[in-house]
């Protein structure tokens, strides 16, 4: 971490010391923080804003903590269950191809793999969570009107 912070200061000057918590607290604007408890990319307990919850003082912050197993990983809540069912074998096959070819997966293998997905299904949002986001935006849009 010290090298990461130093690199930010070198790259961004005084802005390199800013944090998400500082930005949220100083902005005063409504913020919806969405975090899954099973997030493998941004740890719920160590890295996510949820780990700094007690430091967030902005009264306009709302929290949507997703605990539902299978929907609580990084971004998985955005997908429908049907899409997740397609994504699992896709990811398994991709892992096999990477193991076999490294970063040089043949184009025809990728075409076949991506062609196996139902693109419409994969791009269908999870309505339950989209409605939660919509309620948040509508709440604050109506306040400004």
PDB file of C-alpha atoms in Angstrom:
ATOM      1  CA  UNK A   1       0.000   0.000   0.000  1.00  0.00           C
ATOM      2  CA  UNK A   2       2.637   2.638   0.696  1.00  0.00           C
ATOM      3  CA  UNK A   3       3.956   2.309  -2.872  1.00  0.00           C
ATOM      4  CA  UNK A   4       0.464   2.574  -4.307  1.00  0.00           C
ATOM      5  CA  UNK A   5      -0.181   5.783  -2.379  1.00  0.00           C
ATOM      6  CA  UNK A   6       3.205   7.231  -3.364  1.00  0.00           C
ATOM      7  CA  UNK A   7       2.537   6.390  -7.003  1.00  0.00           C
ATOM      8  CA  UNK A   8      -0.810   8.203  -6.809  1.00  0.00           C
ATOM      9  CA  UNK A   9       0.880  11.315  -5.433  1.00  0.00           C
ATOM     10  CA  UNK A  10       3.534  11.213  -8.148  1.00  0.00           C
ATOM     11  CA  UNK A  11       0.926  10.722 -10.875  1.00  0.00           C
ATOM     12  CA  UNK A  12      -1.820  13.034  -9.594  1.00  0.00           C
ATOM     13  CA  UNK A  13      -0.152  15.496  -7.230  1.00  0.00           C
ATOM     14  CA  UNK A  14      -2.390  16.770  -4.446  1.00  0.00           C
ATOM     15  CA  UNK A  15      -5.310  14.815  -5.881  1.00  0.00           C
ATOM     16  CA  UNK A  16      -3.422  11.573  -5.309  1.00  0.00           C
ATOM     17  CA  UNK A  17      -4.215  11.701  -1.608  1.00  0.00           C
ATOM     18  CA  UNK A  18      -7.982  11.860  -2.043  1.00  0.00           C
ATOM     19  CA  UNK A  19     -10.116   8.906  -0.980  1.00  0.00           C
ATOM     20  CA  UNK A  20     -13.622   7.777  -1.855  1.00  0.00           C
ATOM     21  CA  UNK A  21     -14.679   8.393   1.748  1.00  0.00           C
ATOM     22  CA  UNK A  22     -13.404  11.991   1.577  1.00  0.00           C
ATOM     23  CA  UNK A  23     -15.188  12.554  -1.714  1.00  0.00           C
ATOM     24  CA  UNK A  24     -18.461  11.155  -0.436  1.00  0.00           C
ATOM     25  CA  UNK A  25     -18.305  13.158   2.799  1.00  0.00           C
ATOM     26  CA  UNK A  26     -17.335  16.462   1.191  1.00  0.00           C
ATOM     27  CA  UNK A  27     -19.784  16.246  -1.696  1.00  0.00           C
ATOM     28  CA  UNK A  28     -22.968  16.146   0.343  1.00  0.00           C
ATOM     29  CA  UNK A  29     -24.758  14.673  -2.659  1.00  0.00           C
ATOM     30  CA  UNK A  30     -26.841  11.501  -2.548  1.00  0.00           C
ATOM     31  CA  UNK A  31     -24.741   8.360  -2.950  1.00  0.00           C
ATOM     32  CA  UNK A  32     -25.968   4.801  -3.290  1.00  0.00           C
ATOM     33  CA  UNK A  33     -23.310   2.327  -2.208  1.00  0.00           C
ATOM     34  CA  UNK A  34     -23.946  -1.173  -3.520  1.00  0.00           C
ATOM     35  CA  UNK A  35     -21.802  -4.020  -2.237  1.00  0.00           C
ATOM     36  CA  UNK A  36     -22.099  -7.774  -2.236  1.00  0.00           C
ATOM     37  CA  UNK A  37     -21.016  -9.647   0.857  1.00  0.00           C
ATOM     38  CA  UNK A  38     -19.391 -12.338  -1.290  1.00  0.00           C
ATOM     39  CA  UNK A  39     -17.459 -10.008  -3.579  1.00  0.00           C
ATOM     40  CA  UNK A  40     -14.207 -11.723  -4.561  1.00  0.00           C
ATOM     41  CA  UNK A  41     -12.761  -8.636  -6.276  1.00  0.00           C
ATOM     42  CA  UNK A  42     -13.420  -5.946  -3.670  1.00  0.00           C
ATOM     43  CA  UNK A  43     -13.541  -7.517  -0.233  1.00  0.00           C
ATOM     44  CA  UNK A  44     -16.614  -6.564   1.761  1.00  0.00           C
ATOM     45  CA  UNK A  45     -14.694  -6.510   5.050  1.00  0.00           C
ATOM     46  CA  UNK A  46     -11.363  -5.006   3.986  1.00  0.00           C
ATOM     47  CA  UNK A  47     -11.424  -2.970   0.782  1.00  0.00           C
ATOM     48  CA  UNK A  48     -14.954  -1.906  -0.002  1.00  0.00           C
ATOM     49  CA  UNK A  49     -16.563   1.253   1.323  1.00  0.00           C
ATOM     50  CA  UNK A  50     -18.422  -1.024   3.710  1.00  0.00           C
ATOM     51  CA  UNK A  51     -15.126  -1.496   5.570  1.00  0.00           C
ATOM     52  CA  UNK A  52     -15.066   2.282   6.151  1.00  0.00           C
ATOM     53  CA  UNK A  53     -18.746   2.680   6.916  1.00  0.00           C
ATOM     54  CA  UNK A  54     -18.153   4.367  10.302  1.00  0.00           C
ATOM     55  CA  UNK A  55     -16.057   7.071   8.598  1.00  0.00           C
ATOM     56  CA  UNK A  56     -18.791   8.052   6.135  1.00  0.00           C
ATOM     57  CA  UNK A  57     -20.632  11.073   7.492  1.00  0.00           C
ATOM     58  CA  UNK A  58     -22.591  12.207   4.436  1.00  0.00           C
ATOM     59  CA  UNK A  59     -26.259  11.986   5.560  1.00  0.00           C
ATOM     60  CA  UNK A  60     -27.337  11.357   1.965  1.00  0.00           C
ATOM     61  CA  UNK A  61     -25.605   7.981   1.707  1.00  0.00           C
ATOM     62  CA  UNK A  62     -27.798   4.950   1.238  1.00  0.00           C
ATOM     63  CA  UNK A  63     -26.578   1.371   1.415  1.00  0.00           C
ATOM     64  CA  UNK A  64     -27.696  -1.610  -0.619  1.00  0.00           C
ATOM     65  CA  UNK A  65     -25.908  -4.630   0.822  1.00  0.00           C
ATOM     66  CA  UNK A  66     -26.516  -7.756  -1.202  1.00  0.00           C
ATOM     67  CA  UNK A  67     -26.354 -10.964   0.799  1.00  0.00           C
ATOM     68  CA  UNK A  68     -28.276 -13.324  -1.500  1.00  0.00           C
ATOM     69  CA  UNK A  69     -26.015 -16.275  -2.262  1.00  0.00           C
ATOM     70  CA  UNK A  70     -25.188 -16.406  -5.960  1.00  0.00           C
ATOM     71  CA  UNK A  71     -25.981 -12.713  -6.415  1.00  0.00           C
ATOM     72  CA  UNK A  72     -23.555 -11.242  -3.888  1.00  0.00           C
ATOM     73  CA  UNK A  73     -20.319 -11.396  -5.886  1.00  0.00           C
ATOM     74  CA  UNK A  74     -18.804  -8.538  -7.885  1.00  0.00           C
ATOM     75  CA  UNK A  75     -21.520  -7.420 -10.294  1.00  0.00           C
ATOM     76  CA  UNK A  76     -23.392 -10.735 -10.251  1.00  0.00           C
ATOM     77  CA  UNK A  77     -26.467  -8.993  -8.853  1.00  0.00           C
ATOM     78  CA  UNK A  78     -26.834  -7.232 -12.192  1.00  0.00           C
ATOM     79  CA  UNK A  79     -27.496 -10.539 -13.953  1.00  0.00           C
ATOM     80  CA  UNK A  80     -30.534 -12.773 -13.962  1.00  0.00           C
ATOM     81  CA  UNK A  81     -30.251 -16.299 -12.592  1.00  0.00           C
ATOM     82  CA  UNK A  82     -30.598 -17.632 -16.140  1.00  0.00           C
ATOM     83  CA  UNK A  83     -27.659 -15.531 -17.303  1.00  0.00           C
ATOM     84  CA  UNK A  84     -25.575 -16.728 -14.368  1.00  0.00           C
ATOM     85  CA  UNK A  85     -26.364 -20.314 -15.370  1.00  0.00           C
ATOM     86  CA  UNK A  86     -24.836 -19.564 -18.792  1.00  0.00           C
ATOM     87  CA  UNK A  87     -21.897 -17.642 -17.398  1.00  0.00           C
ATOM     88  CA  UNK A  88     -20.602 -20.468 -15.187  1.00  0.00           C
ATOM     89  CA  UNK A  89     -19.854 -22.962 -18.005  1.00  0.00           C
ATOM     90  CA  UNK A  90     -18.560 -20.080 -20.134  1.00  0.00           C
ATOM     91  CA  UNK A  91     -16.041 -19.121 -17.423  1.00  0.00           C
ATOM     92  CA  UNK A  92     -15.036 -22.746 -16.917  1.00  0.00           C
ATOM     93  CA  UNK A  93     -14.396 -23.196 -20.632  1.00  0.00           C
ATOM     94  CA  UNK A  94     -12.496 -19.896 -20.791  1.00  0.00           C
ATOM     95  CA  UNK A  95     -10.284 -21.062 -17.921  1.00  0.00           C
ATOM     96  CA  UNK A  96      -9.580 -24.304 -19.818  1.00  0.00           C
ATOM     97  CA  UNK A  97      -8.657 -22.376 -22.957  1.00  0.00           C
ATOM     98  CA  UNK A  98      -6.353 -20.043 -21.014  1.00  0.00           C
ATOM     99  CA  UNK A  99      -4.676 -23.018 -19.409  1.00  0.00           C
ATOM    100  CA  UNK A 100      -4.225 -24.650 -22.809  1.00  0.00           C
ATOM    101  CA  UNK A 101      -3.229 -21.576 -24.855  1.00  0.00           C
ATOM    102  CA  UNK A 102      -2.247 -18.890 -22.349  1.00  0.00           C
ATOM    103  CA  UNK A 103      -3.024 -15.445 -23.764  1.00  0.00           C
ATOM    104  CA  UNK A 104      -2.948 -16.743 -27.365  1.00  0.00           C
ATOM    105  CA  UNK A 105      -6.356 -18.410 -27.567  1.00  0.00           C
ATOM    106  CA  UNK A 106      -7.153 -19.082 -31.231  1.00  0.00           C
ATOM    107  CA  UNK A 107      -9.760 -16.772 -32.694  1.00  0.00           C
ATOM    108  CA  UNK A 108     -12.019 -19.642 -33.814  1.00  0.00           C
ATOM    109  CA  UNK A 109     -12.080 -21.010 -30.246  1.00  0.00           C
ATOM    110  CA  UNK A 110     -13.167 -17.610 -28.937  1.00  0.00           C
ATOM    111  CA  UNK A 111     -15.792 -17.228 -31.654  1.00  0.00           C
ATOM    112  CA  UNK A 112     -17.219 -20.625 -30.775  1.00  0.00           C
ATOM    113  CA  UNK A 113     -17.185 -19.887 -27.044  1.00  0.00           C
ATOM    114  CA  UNK A 114     -18.823 -16.474 -27.318  1.00  0.00           C
ATOM    115  CA  UNK A 115     -21.249 -17.852 -29.902  1.00  0.00           C
ATOM    116  CA  UNK A 116     -22.474 -20.345 -27.316  1.00  0.00           C
ATOM    117  CA  UNK A 117     -23.927 -17.533 -25.213  1.00  0.00           C
ATOM    118  CA  UNK A 118     -27.439 -16.220 -25.601  1.00  0.00           C
ATOM    119  CA  UNK A 119     -26.468 -12.547 -25.961  1.00  0.00           C
ATOM    120  CA  UNK A 120     -29.964 -11.248 -25.272  1.00  0.00           C
ATOM    121  CA  UNK A 121     -30.171 -13.261 -22.075  1.00  0.00           C
ATOM    122  CA  UNK A 122     -26.685 -12.188 -20.981  1.00  0.00           C
ATOM    123  CA  UNK A 123     -27.667  -8.535 -21.422  1.00  0.00           C
ATOM    124  CA  UNK A 124     -31.006  -8.805 -19.647  1.00  0.00           C
ATOM    125  CA  UNK A 125     -30.762  -6.891 -16.383  1.00  0.00           C
ATOM    126  CA  UNK A 126     -31.872  -8.214 -13.038  1.00  0.00           C
ATOM    127  CA  UNK A 127     -35.121  -6.277 -12.667  1.00  0.00           C
ATOM    128  CA  UNK A 128     -35.190  -6.532  -8.871  1.00  0.00           C
ATOM    129  CA  UNK A 129     -31.983  -4.565  -8.452  1.00  0.00           C
ATOM    130  CA  UNK A 130     -32.675  -2.226 -11.358  1.00  0.00           C
ATOM    131  CA  UNK A 131     -35.863  -1.226  -9.532  1.00  0.00           C
ATOM    132  CA  UNK A 132     -33.815  -0.498  -6.388  1.00  0.00           C
ATOM    133  CA  UNK A 133     -31.511   1.778  -8.397  1.00  0.00           C
ATOM    134  CA  UNK A 134     -34.484   3.437 -10.059  1.00  0.00           C
ATOM    135  CA  UNK A 135     -36.138   4.145  -6.684  1.00  0.00           C
ATOM    136  CA  UNK A 136     -32.942   5.798  -5.468  1.00  0.00           C
ATOM    137  CA  UNK A 137     -32.679   8.048  -8.522  1.00  0.00           C
ATOM    138  CA  UNK A 138     -36.386   8.897  -8.536  1.00  0.00           C
ATOM    139  CA  UNK A 139     -36.256   9.847  -4.856  1.00  0.00           C
ATOM    140  CA  UNK A 140     -33.562  12.453  -5.436  1.00  0.00           C
ATOM    141  CA  UNK A 141     -34.762  13.644  -8.828  1.00  0.00           C
ATOM    142  CA  UNK A 142     -38.144  14.456  -7.254  1.00  0.00           C
ATOM    143  CA  UNK A 143     -36.442  16.389  -4.439  1.00  0.00           C
ATOM    144  CA  UNK A 144     -34.672  18.615  -6.965  1.00  0.00           C
ATOM    145  CA  UNK A 145     -37.808  19.300  -9.009  1.00  0.00           C
TER     146      UNK A 145
END
